[in-house]
Coordinates of C-alpha atoms and ligand atoms in Angstrom, one line a residue:
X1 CA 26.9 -28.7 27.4
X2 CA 24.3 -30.8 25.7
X3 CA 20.8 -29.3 25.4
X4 CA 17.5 -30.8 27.4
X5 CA 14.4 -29.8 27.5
X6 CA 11.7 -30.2 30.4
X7 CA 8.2 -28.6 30.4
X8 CA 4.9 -30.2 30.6
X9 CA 1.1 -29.5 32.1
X10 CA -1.3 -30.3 35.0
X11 CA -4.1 -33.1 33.6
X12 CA -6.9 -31.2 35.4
X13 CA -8.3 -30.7 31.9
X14 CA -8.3 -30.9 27.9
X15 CA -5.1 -28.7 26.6
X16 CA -6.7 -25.2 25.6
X17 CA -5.5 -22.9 22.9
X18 CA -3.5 -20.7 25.5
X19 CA -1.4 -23.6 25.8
X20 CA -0.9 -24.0 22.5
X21 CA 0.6 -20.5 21.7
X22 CA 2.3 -20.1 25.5
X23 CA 4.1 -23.2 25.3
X24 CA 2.8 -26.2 22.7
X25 CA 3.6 -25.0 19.2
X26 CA 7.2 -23.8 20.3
X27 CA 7.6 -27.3 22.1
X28 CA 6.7 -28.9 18.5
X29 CA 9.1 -26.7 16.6
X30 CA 12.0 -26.9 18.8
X31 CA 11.6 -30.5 18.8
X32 CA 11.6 -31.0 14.9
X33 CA 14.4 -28.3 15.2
X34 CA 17.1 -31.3 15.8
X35 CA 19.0 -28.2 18.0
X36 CA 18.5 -30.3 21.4
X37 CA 19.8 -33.6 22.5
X38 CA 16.4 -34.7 24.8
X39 CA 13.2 -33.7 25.4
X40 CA 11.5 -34.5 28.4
X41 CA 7.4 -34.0 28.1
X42 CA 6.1 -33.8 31.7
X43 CA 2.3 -35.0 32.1
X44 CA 2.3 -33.2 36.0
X45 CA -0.5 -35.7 37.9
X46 CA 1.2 -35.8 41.1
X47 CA 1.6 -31.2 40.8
X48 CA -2.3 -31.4 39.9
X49 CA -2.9 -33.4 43.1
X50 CA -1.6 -30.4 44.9
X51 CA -5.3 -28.8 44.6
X52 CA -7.5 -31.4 43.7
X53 CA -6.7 -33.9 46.6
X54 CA -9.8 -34.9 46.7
X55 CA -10.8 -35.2 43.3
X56 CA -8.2 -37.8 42.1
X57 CA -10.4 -39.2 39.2
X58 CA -10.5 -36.0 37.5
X59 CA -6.7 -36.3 37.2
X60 CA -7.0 -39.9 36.2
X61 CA -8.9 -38.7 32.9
X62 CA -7.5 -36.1 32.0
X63 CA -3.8 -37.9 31.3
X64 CA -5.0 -39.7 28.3
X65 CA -7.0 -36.4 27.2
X66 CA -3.3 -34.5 27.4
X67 CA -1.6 -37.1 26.0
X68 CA -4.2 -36.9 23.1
X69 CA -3.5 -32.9 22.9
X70 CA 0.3 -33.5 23.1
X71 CA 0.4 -36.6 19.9
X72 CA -2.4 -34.2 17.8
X73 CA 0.0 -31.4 18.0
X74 CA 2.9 -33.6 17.0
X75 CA 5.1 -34.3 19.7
X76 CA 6.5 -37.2 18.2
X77 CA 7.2 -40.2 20.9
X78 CA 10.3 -41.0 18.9
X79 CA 11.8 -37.5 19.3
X80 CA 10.2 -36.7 22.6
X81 CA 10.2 -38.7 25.9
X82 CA 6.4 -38.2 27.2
X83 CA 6.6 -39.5 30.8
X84 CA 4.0 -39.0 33.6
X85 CA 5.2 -37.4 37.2
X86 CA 4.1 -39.5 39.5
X87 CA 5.6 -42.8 38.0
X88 CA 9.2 -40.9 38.9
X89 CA 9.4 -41.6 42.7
X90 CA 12.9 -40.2 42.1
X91 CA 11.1 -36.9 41.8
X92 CA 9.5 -37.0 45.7
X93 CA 12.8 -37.5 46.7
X94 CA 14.8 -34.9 45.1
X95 CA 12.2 -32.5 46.7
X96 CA 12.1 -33.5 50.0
X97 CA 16.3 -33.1 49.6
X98 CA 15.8 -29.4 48.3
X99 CA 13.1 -27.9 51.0
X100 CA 15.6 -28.3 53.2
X101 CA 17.1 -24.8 50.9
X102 CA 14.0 -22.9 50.3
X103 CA 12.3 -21.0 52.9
X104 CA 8.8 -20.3 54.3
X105 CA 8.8 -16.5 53.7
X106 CA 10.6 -17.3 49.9
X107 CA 7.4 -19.3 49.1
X108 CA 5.0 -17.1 50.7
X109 CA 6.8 -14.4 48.2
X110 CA 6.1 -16.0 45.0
X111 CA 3.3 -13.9 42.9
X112 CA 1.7 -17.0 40.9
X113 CA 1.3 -19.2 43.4
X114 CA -0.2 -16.0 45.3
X115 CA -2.6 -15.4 42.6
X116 CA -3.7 -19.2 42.5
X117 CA -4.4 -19.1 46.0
X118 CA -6.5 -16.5 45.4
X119 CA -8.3 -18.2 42.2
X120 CA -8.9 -21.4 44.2
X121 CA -10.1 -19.4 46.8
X122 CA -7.7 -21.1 49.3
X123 CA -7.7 -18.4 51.7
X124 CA -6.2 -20.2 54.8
X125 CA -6.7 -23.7 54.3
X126 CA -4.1 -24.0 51.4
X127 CA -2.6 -27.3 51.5
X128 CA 1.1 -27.6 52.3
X129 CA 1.6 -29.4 48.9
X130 CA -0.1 -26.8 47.1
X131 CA 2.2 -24.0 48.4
X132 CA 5.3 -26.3 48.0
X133 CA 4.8 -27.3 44.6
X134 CA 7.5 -24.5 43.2
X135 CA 10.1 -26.6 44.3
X136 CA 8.5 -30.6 43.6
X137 CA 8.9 -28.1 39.8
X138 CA 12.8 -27.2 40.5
X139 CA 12.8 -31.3 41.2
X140 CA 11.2 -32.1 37.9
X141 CA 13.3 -29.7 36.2
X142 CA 17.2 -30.4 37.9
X143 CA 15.9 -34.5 37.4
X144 CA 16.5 -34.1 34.1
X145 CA 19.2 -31.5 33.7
X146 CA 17.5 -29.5 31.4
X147 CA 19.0 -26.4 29.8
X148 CA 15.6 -24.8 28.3
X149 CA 12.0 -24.5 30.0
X150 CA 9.7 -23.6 27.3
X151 CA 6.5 -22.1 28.9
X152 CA 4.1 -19.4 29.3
X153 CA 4.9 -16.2 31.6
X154 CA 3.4 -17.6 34.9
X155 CA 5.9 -20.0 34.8
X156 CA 8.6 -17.0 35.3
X157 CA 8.7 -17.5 39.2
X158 CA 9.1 -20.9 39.2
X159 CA 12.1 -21.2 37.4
X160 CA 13.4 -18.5 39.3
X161 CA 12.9 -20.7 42.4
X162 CA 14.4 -23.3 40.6
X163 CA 17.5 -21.4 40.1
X164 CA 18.0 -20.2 43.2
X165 CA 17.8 -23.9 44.4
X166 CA 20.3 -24.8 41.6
X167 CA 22.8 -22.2 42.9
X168 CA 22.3 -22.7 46.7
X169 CA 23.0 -26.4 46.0
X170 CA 25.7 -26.4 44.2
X171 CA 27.7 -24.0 46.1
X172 CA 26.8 -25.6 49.3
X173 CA 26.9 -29.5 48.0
X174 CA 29.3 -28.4 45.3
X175 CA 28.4 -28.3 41.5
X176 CA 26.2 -30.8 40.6
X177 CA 22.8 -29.4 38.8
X178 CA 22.2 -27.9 35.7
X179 CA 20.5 -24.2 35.8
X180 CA 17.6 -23.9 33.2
X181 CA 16.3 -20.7 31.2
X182 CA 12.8 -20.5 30.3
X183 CA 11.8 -19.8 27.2
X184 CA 8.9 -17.5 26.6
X185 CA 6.7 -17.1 23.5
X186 CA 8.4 -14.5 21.4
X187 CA 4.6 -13.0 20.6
X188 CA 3.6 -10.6 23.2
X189 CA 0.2 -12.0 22.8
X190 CA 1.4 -15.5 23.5
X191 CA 2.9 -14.9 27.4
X192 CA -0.3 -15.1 28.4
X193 CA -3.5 -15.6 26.7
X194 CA -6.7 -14.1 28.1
X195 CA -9.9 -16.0 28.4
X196 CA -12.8 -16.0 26.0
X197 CA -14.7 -13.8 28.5
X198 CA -11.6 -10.9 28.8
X199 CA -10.3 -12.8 32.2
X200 CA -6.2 -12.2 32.6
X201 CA -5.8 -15.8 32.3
X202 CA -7.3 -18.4 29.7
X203 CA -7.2 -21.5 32.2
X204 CA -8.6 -24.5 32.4
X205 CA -9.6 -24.2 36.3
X206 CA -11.7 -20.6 35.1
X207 CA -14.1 -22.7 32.5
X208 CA -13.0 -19.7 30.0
X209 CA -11.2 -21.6 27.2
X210 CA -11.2 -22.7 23.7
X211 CA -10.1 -26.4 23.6
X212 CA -8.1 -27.8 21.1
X213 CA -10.5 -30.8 20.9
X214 CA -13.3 -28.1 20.4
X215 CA -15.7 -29.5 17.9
X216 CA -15.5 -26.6 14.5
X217 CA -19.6 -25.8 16.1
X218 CA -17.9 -25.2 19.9
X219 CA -15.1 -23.1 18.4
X220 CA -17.9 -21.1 16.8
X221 CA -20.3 -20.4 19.0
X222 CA -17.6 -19.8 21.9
X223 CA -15.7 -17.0 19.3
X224 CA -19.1 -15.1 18.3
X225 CA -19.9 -15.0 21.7
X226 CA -16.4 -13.8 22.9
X227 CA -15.6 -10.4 25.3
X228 CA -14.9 -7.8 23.5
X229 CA -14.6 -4.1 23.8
X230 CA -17.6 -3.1 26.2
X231 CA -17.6 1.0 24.8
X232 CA -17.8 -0.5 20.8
X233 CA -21.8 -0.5 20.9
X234 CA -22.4 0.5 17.5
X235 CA -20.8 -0.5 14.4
X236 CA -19.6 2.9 13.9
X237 CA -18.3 3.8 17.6
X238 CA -14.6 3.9 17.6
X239 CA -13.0 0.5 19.3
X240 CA -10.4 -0.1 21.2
X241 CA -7.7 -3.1 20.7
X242 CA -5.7 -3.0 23.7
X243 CA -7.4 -5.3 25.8
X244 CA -9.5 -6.6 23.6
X245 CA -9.1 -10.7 23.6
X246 CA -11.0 -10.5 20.0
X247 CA -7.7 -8.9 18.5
X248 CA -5.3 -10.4 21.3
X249 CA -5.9 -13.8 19.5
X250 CA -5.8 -12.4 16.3
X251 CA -2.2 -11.4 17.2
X252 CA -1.3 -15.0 18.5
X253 CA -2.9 -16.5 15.9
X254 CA -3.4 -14.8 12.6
X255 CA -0.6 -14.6 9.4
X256 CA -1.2 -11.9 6.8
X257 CA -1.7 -14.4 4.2
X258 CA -5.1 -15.5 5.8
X259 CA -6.5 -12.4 5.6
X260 CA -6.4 -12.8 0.9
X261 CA -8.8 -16.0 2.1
X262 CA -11.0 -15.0 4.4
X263 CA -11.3 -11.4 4.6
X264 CA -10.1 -9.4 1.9
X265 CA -11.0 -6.1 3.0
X266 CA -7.3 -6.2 4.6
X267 CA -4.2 -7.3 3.4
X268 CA -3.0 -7.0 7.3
X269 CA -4.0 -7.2 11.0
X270 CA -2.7 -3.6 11.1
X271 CA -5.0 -2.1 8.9
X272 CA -8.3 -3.8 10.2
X273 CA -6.8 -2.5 14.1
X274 CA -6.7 0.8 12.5
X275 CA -10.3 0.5 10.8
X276 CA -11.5 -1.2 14.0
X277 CA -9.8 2.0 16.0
X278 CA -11.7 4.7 13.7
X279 CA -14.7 3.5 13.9
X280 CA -17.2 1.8 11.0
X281 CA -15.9 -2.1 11.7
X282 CA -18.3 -4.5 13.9
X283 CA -17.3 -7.1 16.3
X284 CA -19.2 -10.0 14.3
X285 CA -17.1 -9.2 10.9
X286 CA -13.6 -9.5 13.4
X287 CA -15.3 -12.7 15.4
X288 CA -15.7 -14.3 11.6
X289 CA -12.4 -13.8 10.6
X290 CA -11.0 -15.0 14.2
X291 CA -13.0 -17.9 13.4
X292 CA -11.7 -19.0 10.2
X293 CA -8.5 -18.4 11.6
X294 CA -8.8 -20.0 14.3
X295 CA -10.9 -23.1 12.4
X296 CA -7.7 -23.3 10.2
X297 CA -5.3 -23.7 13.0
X298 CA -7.5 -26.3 14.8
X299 CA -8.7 -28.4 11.9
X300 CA -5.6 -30.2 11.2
X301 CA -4.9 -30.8 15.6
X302 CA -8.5 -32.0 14.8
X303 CA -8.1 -34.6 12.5
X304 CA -4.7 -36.4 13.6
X305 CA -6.6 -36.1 17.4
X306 CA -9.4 -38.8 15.7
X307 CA -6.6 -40.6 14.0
X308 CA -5.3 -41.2 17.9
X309 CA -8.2 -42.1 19.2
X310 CA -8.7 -45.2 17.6
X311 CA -5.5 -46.7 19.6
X312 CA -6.0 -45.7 23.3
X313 CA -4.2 -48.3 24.5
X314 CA -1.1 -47.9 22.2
X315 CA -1.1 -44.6 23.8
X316 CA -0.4 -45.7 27.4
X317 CA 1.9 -47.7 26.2
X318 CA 3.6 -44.6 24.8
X319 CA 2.9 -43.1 28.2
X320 CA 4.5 -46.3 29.7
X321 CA 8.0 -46.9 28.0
X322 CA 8.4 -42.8 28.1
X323 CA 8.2 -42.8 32.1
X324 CA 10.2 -45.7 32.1
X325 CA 13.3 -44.2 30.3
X326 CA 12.8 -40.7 32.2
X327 CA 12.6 -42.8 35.4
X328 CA 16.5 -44.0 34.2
X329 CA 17.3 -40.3 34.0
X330 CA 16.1 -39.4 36.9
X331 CA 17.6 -41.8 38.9
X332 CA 21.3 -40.9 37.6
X333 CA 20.6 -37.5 39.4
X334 CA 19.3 -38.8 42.5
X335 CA 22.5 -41.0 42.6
X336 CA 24.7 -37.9 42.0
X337 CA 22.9 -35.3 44.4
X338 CA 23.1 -38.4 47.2
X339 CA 26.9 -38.5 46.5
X340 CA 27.3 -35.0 46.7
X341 CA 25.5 -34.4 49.8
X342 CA 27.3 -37.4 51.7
X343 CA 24.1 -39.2 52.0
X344 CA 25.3 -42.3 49.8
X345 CA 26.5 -44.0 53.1
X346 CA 27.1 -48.1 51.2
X347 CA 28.9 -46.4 48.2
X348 CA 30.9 -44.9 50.3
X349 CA 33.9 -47.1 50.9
X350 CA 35.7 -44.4 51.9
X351 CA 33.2 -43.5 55.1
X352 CA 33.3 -47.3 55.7
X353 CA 36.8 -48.0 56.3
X354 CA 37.6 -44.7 57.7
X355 CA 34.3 -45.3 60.8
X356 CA 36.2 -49.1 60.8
X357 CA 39.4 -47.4 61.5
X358 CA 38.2 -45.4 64.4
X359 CA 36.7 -47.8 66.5
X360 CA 39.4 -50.4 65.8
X361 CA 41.9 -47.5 67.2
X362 CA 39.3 -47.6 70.1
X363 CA 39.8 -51.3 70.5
Ligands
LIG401 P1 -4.6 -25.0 35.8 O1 -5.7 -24.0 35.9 O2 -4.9 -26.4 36.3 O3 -3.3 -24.5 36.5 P2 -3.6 -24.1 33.3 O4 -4.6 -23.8 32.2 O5 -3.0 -22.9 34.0 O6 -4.2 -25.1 34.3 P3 -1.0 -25.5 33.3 O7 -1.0 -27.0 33.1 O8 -0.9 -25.0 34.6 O9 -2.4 -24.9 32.6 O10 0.1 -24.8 32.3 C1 0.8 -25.5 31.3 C2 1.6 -24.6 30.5 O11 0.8 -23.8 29.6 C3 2.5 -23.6 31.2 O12 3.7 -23.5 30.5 C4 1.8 -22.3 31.2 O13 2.6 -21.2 31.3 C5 1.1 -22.4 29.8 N1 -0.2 -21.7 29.9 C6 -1.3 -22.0 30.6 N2 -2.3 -21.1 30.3 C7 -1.8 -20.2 29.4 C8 -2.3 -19.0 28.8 N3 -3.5 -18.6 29.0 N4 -1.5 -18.3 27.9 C9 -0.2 -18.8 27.7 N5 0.3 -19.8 28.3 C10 -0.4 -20.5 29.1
LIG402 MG1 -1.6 -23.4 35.8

């Protein structure tokens, strides 16, 4: 079975450095890993319309701002089809086919979307899109046949919807969709990335992020000014790392060999932990280092981000022809799940001449 890949992100902002450890850097190396036949690069507008009905222009600017994040990182156009939801009507369909196998009290069970509820502060006006949007995601994923979800860990209930949806179709349509695996960060750190001010979630809906459009003065300022550990008040108090989102990015994002450059007091995270752990090490000599580290990661994103900018137009043109050839994909499913649930009534010459038989019988 040849391997696809589907994954993508809401534009209800700039891409943040959460995404880039939960799920962008992997997407990159898998992709210039040759290991996968497509890659399908979702831009979700019509999932961020779910909870920001009434806000469409905010999702209007933030595609070319995700497409920017997407082409600095280096998703290549040529190796990966970048493709915006909405523009795949295909998509609507294949969900409105596959509520029909999910029920009420499944969603109400799902722990993320429970949680967003709860951030959005929902309470009981939570739109019915909103609350259906795990399976419009089993849609974007079957539409595609992908094999391999790469994401974050708060994507883990959602592709567990999607497979049941996967199973429950095929064995009552027979087989007919491809089940996917998600693929999580291999970095503890990297399943989910806290905020700069110690929230569970880095997330572009909790204003707590470093983008990776950040000028190197935003990345700054917001790093010195980071959450920390609340009992390490003098320099000399022992600290604690667990929980710490100082030394939780450090583990996402630091490789020994940075600490020769910019910190030499250490030849390994491990060591300044320990140091940190004892006592005797101060938050603003760990928020330095996390900032060069962090200034070395981004500079380069940076620079090819300015080099896209000049050619916005060229970009939703990229934006363009990718929707167009996923819209192709898409559609071949569609046609299959029709067929397979008997709902293809003018391809069906079968159906035709066998209804034609019975009422001429009748005649
Ligand atoms: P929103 O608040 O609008 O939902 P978001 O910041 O949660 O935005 P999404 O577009 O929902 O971002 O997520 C896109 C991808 O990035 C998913 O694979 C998700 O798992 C991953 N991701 C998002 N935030 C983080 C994070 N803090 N740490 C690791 N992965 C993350
Ligand atoms: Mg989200």
């Amino acid at each position: 079975m040849s391997k696809i890949i589907l994954t993508g992100d809401r534009p209800t902002g700039r891409l943040h450095v959460g995404h880039y450890v939960g799920s962008l850097r992997r997407r990159v190396e898998l992709q210039n890993s040759g290991e996968f036949e497509k890659i399908f690069i979702m831009i979700a507008d019509a999932q961020a319309l779910t909870d920001n009905a009434e806000n469409p222009g905010k999702v209007r600017d933030n595609i070319i701002e995700v497409a920017l994040d997407y082409l600095s990182c280096g998703l290549d156009p040529e190796k990966s089809t970048i493709l915006i939801q909405s523009h795949i009507s295909e998509l609507t369909e294949l969900s409105f086919y596959y509520m029909n196998l999910v029920t009420v009290s499944r969603l109400e069970r799902n722990p993320t979307i429970k949680s967003e509820i709860q951030m959005r502060n929902f309470q009981t006006s939570i739109p019915v899109g909103f609350y259906t949007y795990p399976i419009s995601q089993a849609a974007d994923i079957t539409a595609f046949k992908a094999t391999t979800v790469p994401a974050g860990e708060d994507q883990m209930p959602m592709l567990e919807q999607t497979q049941e949806i996967v199973h429950k179709f095929n064995s009552v349509y027979g087989e007919t969709l491809v089940e996917p695996k998600i693929l999580l960060p291999d970095n503890q750190a990297c399943l989910r990335l806290p905020g700069t001010d110690g929230m569970a979630k880095m997330s572009k809906s909790l204003g707590n992020c470093i983008y990776l459009s950040d000028t190197e003065d935003e990345v700054k300022k917001k790093v010195m000014s980071m959450f920390t550990d609340p009992t390490h008040l003098q320099v000399s108090d022992p600290g604690h790392v667990e929980g710490n989102p100082v030394f939780i990015y450090l583990d996402a994002f630091s490789k020994d060999e940075m600490f020769a450059e910019y910190c030499p007091d250490y030849s390994c995270l491990q060591e300044m932990k320990d140091h940190y752990t004892r006592g005797g090490l101060g938050d603003v000599k760990v928020k330095k280092f996390l900032n060069s580290v962090l200034q070395e990661t981004l500079a380069p994103i940076r620079a090819s981000r300015a080099e896209w900018e000049k050619d916005i137009p060229a970009i939703y043109e990229i934006l363009h022809k990718g929707s167009e050839k996923a819209k192709e994909e898409a559609a071949k499913t569609l046609s299959e799940v029709k067929s397979a649930m008997k709902i293809n009534y003018f391809d069906d010459k079968e159906l035709i001449n066998a209804q034609s038989l019975k009422y001429q019988k009748q005649v």
